[in-house]
CSV table of C-alpha atoms in Angstrom, one decimal:
chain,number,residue,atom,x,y,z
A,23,UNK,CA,-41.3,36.7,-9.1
A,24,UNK,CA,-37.8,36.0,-7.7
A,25,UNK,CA,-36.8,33.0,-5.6
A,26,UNK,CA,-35.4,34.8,-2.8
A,27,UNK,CA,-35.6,38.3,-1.5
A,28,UNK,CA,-33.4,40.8,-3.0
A,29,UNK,CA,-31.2,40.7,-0.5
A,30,UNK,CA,-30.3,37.0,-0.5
A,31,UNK,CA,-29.7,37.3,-4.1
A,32,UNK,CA,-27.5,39.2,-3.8
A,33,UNK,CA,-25.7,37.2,-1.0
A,34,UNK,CA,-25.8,34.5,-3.6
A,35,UNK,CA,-25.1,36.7,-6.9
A,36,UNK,CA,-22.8,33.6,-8.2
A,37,UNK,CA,-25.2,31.3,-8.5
A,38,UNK,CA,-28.4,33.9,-9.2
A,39,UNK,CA,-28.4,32.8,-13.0
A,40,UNK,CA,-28.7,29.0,-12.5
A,41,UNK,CA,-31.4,30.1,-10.0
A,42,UNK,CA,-33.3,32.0,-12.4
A,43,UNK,CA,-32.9,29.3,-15.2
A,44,UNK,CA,-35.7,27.2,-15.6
A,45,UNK,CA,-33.9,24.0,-16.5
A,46,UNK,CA,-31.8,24.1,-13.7
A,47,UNK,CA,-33.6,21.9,-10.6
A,48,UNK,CA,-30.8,22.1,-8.0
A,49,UNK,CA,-27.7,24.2,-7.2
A,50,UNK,CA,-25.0,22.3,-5.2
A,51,UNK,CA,-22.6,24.7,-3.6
A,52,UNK,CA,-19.6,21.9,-2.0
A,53,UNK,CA,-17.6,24.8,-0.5
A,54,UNK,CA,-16.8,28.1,-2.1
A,55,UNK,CA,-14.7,26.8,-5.2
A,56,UNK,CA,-17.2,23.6,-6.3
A,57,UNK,CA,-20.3,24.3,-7.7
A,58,UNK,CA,-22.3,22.0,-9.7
A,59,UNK,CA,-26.2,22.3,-11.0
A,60,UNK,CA,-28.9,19.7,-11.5
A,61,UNK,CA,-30.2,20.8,-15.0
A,62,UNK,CA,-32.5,18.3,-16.8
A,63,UNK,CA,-31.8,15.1,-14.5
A,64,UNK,CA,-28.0,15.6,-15.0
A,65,UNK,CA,-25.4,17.3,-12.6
A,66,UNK,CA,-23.4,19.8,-14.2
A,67,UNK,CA,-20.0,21.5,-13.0
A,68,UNK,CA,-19.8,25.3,-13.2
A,69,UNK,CA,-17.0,27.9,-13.3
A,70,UNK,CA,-19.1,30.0,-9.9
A,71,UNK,CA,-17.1,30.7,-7.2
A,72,UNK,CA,-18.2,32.1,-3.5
A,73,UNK,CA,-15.3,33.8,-1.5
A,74,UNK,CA,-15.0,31.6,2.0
A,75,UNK,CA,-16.2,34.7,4.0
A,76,UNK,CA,-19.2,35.6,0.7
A,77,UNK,CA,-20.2,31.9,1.0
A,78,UNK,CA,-20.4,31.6,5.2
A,79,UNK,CA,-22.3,35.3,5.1
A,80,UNK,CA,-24.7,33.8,2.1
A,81,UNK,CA,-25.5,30.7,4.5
A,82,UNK,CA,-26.1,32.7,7.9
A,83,UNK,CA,-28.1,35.1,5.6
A,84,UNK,CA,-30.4,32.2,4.3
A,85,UNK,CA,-30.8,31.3,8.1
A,86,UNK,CA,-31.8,35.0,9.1
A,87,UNK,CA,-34.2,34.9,6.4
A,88,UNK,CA,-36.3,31.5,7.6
A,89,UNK,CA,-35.4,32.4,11.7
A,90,UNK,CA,-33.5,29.2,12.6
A,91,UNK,CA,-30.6,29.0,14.2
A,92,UNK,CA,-27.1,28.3,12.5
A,93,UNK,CA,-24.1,28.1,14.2
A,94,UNK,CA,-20.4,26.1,15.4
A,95,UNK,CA,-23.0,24.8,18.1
A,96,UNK,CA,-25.9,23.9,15.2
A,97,UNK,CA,-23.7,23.4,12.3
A,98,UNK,CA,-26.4,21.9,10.3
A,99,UNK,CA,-29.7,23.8,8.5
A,100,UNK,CA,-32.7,22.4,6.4
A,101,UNK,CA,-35.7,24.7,6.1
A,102,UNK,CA,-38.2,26.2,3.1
A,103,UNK,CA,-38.2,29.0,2.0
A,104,UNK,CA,-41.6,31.2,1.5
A,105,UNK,CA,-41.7,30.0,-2.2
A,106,UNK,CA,-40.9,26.5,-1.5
A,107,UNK,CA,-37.5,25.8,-2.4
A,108,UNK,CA,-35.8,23.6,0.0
A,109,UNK,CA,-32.6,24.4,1.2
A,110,UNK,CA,-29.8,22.7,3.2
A,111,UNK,CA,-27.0,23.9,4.7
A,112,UNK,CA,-23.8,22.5,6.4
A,113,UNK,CA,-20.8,24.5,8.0
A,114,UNK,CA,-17.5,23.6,8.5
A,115,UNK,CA,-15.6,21.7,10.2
A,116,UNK,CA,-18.3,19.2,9.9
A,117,UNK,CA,-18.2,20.1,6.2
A,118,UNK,CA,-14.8,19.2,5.3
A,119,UNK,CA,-15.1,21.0,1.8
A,120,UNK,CA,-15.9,24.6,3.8
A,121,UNK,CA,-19.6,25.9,3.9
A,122,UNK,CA,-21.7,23.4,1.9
A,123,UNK,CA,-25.2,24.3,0.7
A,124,UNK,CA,-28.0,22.7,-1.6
A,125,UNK,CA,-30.6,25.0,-2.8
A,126,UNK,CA,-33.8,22.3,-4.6
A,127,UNK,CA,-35.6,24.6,-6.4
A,128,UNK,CA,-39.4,25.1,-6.1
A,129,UNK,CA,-41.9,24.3,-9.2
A,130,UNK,CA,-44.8,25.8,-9.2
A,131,UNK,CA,-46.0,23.4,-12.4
A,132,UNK,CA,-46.3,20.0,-11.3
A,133,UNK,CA,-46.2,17.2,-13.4
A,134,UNK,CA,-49.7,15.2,-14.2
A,135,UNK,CA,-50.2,11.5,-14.8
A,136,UNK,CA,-50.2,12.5,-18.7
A,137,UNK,CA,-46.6,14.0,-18.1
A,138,UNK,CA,-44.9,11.1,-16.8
A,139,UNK,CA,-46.6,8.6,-19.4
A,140,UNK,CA,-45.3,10.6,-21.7
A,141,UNK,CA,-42.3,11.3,-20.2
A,142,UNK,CA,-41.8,7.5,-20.3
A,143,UNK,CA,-41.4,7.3,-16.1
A,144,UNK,CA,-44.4,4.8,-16.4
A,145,UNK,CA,-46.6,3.2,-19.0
A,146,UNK,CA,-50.6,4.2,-19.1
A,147,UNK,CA,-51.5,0.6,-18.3
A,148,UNK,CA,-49.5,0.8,-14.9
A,149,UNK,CA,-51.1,4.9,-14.5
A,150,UNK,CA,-54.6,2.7,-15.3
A,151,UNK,CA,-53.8,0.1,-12.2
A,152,UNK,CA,-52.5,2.9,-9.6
A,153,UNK,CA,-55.7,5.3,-10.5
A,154,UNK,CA,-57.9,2.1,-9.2
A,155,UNK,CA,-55.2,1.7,-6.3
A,156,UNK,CA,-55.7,5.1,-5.1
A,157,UNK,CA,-59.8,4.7,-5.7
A,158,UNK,CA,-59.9,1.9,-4.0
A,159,UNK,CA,-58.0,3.1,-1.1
A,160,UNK,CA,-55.2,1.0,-1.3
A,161,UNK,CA,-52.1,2.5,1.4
A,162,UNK,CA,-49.8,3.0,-0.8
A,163,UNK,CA,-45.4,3.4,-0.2
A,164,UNK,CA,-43.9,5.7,-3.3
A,165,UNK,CA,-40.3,4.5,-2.1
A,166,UNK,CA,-36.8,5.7,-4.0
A,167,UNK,CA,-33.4,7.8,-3.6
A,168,UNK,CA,-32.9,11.3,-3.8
A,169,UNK,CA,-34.4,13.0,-6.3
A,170,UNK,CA,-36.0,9.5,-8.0
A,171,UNK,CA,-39.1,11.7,-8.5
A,172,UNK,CA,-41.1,10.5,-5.7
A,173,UNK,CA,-42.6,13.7,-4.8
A,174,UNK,CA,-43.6,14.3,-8.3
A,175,UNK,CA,-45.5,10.9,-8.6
A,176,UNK,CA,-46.9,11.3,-5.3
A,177,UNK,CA,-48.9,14.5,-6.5
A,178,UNK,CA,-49.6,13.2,-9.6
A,179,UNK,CA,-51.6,10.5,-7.5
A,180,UNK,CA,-53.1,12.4,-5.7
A,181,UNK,CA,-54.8,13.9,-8.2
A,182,UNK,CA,-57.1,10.2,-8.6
A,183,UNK,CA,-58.7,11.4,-5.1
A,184,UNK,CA,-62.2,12.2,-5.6
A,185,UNK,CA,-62.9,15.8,-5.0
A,186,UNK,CA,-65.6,15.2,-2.1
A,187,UNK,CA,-62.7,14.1,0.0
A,188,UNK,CA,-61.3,15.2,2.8
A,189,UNK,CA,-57.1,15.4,2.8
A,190,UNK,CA,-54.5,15.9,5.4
A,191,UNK,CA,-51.2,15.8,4.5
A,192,UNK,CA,-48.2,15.8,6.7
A,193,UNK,CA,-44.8,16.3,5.4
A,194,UNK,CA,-40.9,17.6,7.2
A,195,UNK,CA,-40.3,20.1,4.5
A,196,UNK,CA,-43.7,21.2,2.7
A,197,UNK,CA,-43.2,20.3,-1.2
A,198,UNK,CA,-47.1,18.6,-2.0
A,199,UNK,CA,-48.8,20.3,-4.2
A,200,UNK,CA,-52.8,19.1,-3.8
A,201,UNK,CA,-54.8,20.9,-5.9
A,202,UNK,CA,-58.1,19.7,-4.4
A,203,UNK,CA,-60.8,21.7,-2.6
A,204,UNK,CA,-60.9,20.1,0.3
A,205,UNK,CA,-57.0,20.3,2.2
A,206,UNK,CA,-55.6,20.7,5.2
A,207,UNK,CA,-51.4,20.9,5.3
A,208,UNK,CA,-49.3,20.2,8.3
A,209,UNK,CA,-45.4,20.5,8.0
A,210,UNK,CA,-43.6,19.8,11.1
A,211,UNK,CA,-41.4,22.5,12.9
A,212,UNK,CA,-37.8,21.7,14.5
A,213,UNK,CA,-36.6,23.2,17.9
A,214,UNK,CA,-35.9,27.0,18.1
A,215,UNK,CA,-32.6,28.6,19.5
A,216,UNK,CA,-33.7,27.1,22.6
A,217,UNK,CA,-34.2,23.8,21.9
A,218,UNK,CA,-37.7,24.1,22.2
A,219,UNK,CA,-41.1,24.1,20.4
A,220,UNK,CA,-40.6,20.6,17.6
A,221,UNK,CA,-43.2,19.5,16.2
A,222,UNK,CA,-42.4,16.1,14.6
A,223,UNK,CA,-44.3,13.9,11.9
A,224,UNK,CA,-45.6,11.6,14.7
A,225,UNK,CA,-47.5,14.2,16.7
A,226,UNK,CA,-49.1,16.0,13.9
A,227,UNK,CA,-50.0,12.0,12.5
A,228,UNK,CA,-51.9,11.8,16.2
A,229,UNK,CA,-53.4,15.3,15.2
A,230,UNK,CA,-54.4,14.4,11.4
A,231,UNK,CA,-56.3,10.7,13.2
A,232,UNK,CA,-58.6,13.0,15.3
A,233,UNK,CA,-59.3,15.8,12.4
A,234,UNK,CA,-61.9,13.6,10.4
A,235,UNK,CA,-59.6,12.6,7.0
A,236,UNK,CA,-60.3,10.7,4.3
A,237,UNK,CA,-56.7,10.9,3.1
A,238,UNK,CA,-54.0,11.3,5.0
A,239,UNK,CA,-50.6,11.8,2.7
A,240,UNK,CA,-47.6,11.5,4.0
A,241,UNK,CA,-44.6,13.5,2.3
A,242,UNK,CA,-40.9,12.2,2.4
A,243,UNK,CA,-39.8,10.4,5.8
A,244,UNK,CA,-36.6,10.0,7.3
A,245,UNK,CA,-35.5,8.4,10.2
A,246,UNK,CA,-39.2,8.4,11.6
A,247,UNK,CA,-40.6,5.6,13.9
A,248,UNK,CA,-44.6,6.6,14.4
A,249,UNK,CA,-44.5,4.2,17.3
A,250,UNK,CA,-42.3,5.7,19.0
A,251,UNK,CA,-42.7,4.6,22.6
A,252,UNK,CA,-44.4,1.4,21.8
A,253,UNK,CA,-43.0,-1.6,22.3
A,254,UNK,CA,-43.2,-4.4,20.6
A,255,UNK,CA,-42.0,-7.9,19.4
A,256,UNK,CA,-39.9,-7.7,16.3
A,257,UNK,CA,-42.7,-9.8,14.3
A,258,UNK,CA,-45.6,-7.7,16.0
A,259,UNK,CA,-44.1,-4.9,14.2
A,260,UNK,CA,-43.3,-6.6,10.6
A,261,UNK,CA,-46.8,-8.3,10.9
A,262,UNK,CA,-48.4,-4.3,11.2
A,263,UNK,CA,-46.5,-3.3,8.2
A,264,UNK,CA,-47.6,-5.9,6.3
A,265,UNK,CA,-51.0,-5.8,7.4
A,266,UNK,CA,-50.8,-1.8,6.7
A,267,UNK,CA,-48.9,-1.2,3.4
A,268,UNK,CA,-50.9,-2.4,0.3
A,269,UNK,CA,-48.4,-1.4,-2.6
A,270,UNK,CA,-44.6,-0.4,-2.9
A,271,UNK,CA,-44.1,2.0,-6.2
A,272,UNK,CA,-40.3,2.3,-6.6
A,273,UNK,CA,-38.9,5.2,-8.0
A,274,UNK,CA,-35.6,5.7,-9.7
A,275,UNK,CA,-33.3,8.2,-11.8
A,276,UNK,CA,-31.1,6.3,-13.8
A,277,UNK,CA,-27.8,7.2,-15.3
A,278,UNK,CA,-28.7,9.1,-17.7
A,279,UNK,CA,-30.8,11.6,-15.6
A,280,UNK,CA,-34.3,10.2,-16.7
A,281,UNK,CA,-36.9,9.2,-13.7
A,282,UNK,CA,-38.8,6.1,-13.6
A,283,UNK,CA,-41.2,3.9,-11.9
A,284,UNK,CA,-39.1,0.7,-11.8
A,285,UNK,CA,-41.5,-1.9,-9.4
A,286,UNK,CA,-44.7,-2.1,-8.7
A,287,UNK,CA,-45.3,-4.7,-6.1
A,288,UNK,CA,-48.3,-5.5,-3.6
A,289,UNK,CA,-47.1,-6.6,0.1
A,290,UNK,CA,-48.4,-10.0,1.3
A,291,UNK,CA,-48.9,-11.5,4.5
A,292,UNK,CA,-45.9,-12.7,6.4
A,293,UNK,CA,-44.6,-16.1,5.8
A,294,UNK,CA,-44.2,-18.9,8.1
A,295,UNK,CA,-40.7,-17.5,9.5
A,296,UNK,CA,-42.0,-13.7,9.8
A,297,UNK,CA,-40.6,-12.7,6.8
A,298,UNK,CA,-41.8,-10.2,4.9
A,299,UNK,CA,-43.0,-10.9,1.0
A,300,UNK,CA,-43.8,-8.9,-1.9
A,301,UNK,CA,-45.2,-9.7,-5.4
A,302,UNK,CA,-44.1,-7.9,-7.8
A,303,UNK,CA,-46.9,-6.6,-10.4
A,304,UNK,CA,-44.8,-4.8,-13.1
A,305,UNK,CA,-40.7,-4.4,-13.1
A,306,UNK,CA,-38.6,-2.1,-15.2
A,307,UNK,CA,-36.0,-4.0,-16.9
A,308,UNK,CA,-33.1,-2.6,-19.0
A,309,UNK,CA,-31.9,-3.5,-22.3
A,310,UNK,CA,-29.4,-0.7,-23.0
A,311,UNK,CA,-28.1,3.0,-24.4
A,312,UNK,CA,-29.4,4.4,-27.3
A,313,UNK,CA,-26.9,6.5,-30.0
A,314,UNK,CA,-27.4,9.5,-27.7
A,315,UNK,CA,-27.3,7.8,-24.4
A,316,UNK,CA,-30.7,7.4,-23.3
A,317,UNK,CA,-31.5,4.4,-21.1
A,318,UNK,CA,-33.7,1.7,-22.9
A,319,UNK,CA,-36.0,-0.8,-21.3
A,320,UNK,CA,-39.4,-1.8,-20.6
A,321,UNK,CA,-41.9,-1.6,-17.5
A,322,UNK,CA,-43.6,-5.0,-17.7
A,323,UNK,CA,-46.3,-6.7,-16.2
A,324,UNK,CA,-44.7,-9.7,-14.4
A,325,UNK,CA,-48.4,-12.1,-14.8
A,326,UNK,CA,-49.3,-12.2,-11.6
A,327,UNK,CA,-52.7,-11.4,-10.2
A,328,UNK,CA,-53.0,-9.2,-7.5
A,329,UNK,CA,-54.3,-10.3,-4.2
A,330,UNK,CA,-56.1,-7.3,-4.2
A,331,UNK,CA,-58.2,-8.0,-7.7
A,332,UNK,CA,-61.3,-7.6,-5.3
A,333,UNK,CA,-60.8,-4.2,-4.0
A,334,UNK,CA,-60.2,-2.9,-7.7
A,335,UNK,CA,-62.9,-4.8,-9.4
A,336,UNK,CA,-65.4,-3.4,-6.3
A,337,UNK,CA,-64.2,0.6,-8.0
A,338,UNK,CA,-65.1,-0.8,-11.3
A,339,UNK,CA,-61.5,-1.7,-12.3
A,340,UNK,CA,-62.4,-4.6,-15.0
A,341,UNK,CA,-58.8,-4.2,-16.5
A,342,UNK,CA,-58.1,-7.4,-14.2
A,343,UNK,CA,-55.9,-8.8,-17.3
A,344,UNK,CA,-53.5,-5.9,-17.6
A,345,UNK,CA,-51.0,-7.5,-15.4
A,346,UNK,CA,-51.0,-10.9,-17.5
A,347,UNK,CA,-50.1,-9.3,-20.7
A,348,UNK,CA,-45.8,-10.0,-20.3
A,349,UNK,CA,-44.4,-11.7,-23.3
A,350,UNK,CA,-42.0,-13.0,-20.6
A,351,UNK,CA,-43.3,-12.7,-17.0
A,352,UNK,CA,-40.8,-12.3,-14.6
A,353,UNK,CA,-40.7,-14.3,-11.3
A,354,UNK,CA,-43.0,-12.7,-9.4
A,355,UNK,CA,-42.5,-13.5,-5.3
A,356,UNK,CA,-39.4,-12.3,-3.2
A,357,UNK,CA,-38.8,-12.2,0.0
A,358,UNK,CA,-37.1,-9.6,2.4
């Protein structure tokens, strides 16, 4: 099956083979005579090149195809298309470079726990911990850049969900992949032509409370405030995101294209100023380049206990030790 209809390929015939490749993840098109790929981790430079006029028809074409609007007034496009891949487009002059698009391929194969351990993006003893995290019910903040691989671990813990339970997941662009028998999907929905019609993450959140989850997962957020309209006193607020946020997982692609989990840390209450604190639980710590370029290092448990021992041991997590086993703990307590 092709990624786009036939006639979109063809609007973007330049780039159609790094579309069709499977090693290829992204296609960054930064105006008609700069295209570069995202093939294993790495960017890339090709030799494609888009007329000016063949690149602005490809974009208005990929806007035709998903029915939002794209224009001088609404310069800026960011849908999915029916087989997933995301897609973002910017026109000119806001895009200094000319008409400049990003095409994140879709997967259908996502990667399991047992991919990533072997992949090296985490060690088994910190997939052991986050399996009772997720059992336990632990809210848990998969944080990172662009493309880190947040997405990808986020599915992969999903997967520790017990299959009696009830999911609703609510994401801008749908990229989740639960395969679980019970799941319900929201993806929110921006204005049409007229300006009417959003949907945003913080309504369909409202929606998910009064629909009876177990779960709720939430996919990427930007710029979101889900109290919107709420006021309240700067250490009101930091004292609910303490009180709601149980572990931070940082993600991170590092230079040479691999992605790893590079913190695990458990949020704490607020200290006597309002500050917030973390202790960190593992941290990935570099030692170097191997002969062919590959980034060396070491997630390690830092010694500390977690706070949260109780909740794990209660799911039959007896591993309590496993975050005591550094050679060379690391301090474990910062604040932010």
């Amino acid at each position: 099956m092709t990624i786009f209809s036939d006639s979109l390929r063809a609007f973007l015939k330049p780039v159609v083979p790094f579309l069709d490749d499977a090693e290829v993840s992204e296609v960054l098109i930064n105006g008609p005579r700069e295209v570069f790929v995202e093939r294993r981790g790495k960017l890339e430079r090709t030799s494609a090149v888009f007329t000016e006029d063949g690149l602005l028809a490809a974009a208005r074409n990929m806007a035709q195809f998903v029915g939002r609007p794209l224009s001088e007034e609404r310069p800026r496009l960011d849908a999915r298309l029916p087989d997933g891949s995301r897609i973002h487009v910017v026109l000119p002059p806001v895009a200094r470079n000319g008409t400049t698009v990003a095409i994140r391929k879709f997967s259908p194969d996502k990667l399991t726990v047992s991919d990533l351990i072997a992949r090296g993006s985490m060690t088994a003893e910190v997939a052991r911990f986050l399996e009772a995290a997720v059992r336990a019910k632990l809210n848990i903040v998969v944080a990172g850049g662009t493309g880190s691989g947040k997405t990808s671990l986020l599915n992969a813990l999903a997967t520790f969900i017990p299959e009696d339970e009830r999911i609703l997941t609510i994401e801008d662009s749908a990229e989740l992949q639960l395969r679980k028998p019970h799941v319900v999907a929201f993806e929110s929905r921006p204005p049409d032509r007229n300006g009417k019609g959003a949907i945003d993450m913080g309504e369909l959140l409202h929606s998910a409370l009064r629909l009876r989850p177990d779960r709720i997962v939430v996919g990427e957020v930007r710029g979101l405030c889900l109290l919107s309209g709420v006021e309240l006193p700067l250490i009101a607020v930091r004292a609910q995101v303490a009180s709601a946020i149980g572990l931070v997982v940082c993600c991170a692609r590092l230079a040479d294209g691999s992605r790893k989990v590079t913190d695990v840390a458990e949020v704490l209450p607020l200290d006597e100023r309002g500050e917030h604190r973390v202790q960190e639980l593992w941290k990935f710590a570099s030692s170097g380049r191997s002969a062919d370029g590959a980034v060396q290092g070491r997630l390690s448990a830092t010694g500390a206990t977690p706070r949260c021992q109780a909740k794990l041991d209660a799911v039959g997590f007896s591993d309590a030790e496993s975050t005591q086993r550094a050679q060379h703990p690391l301090g474990s307590e910062s604040r932010g």
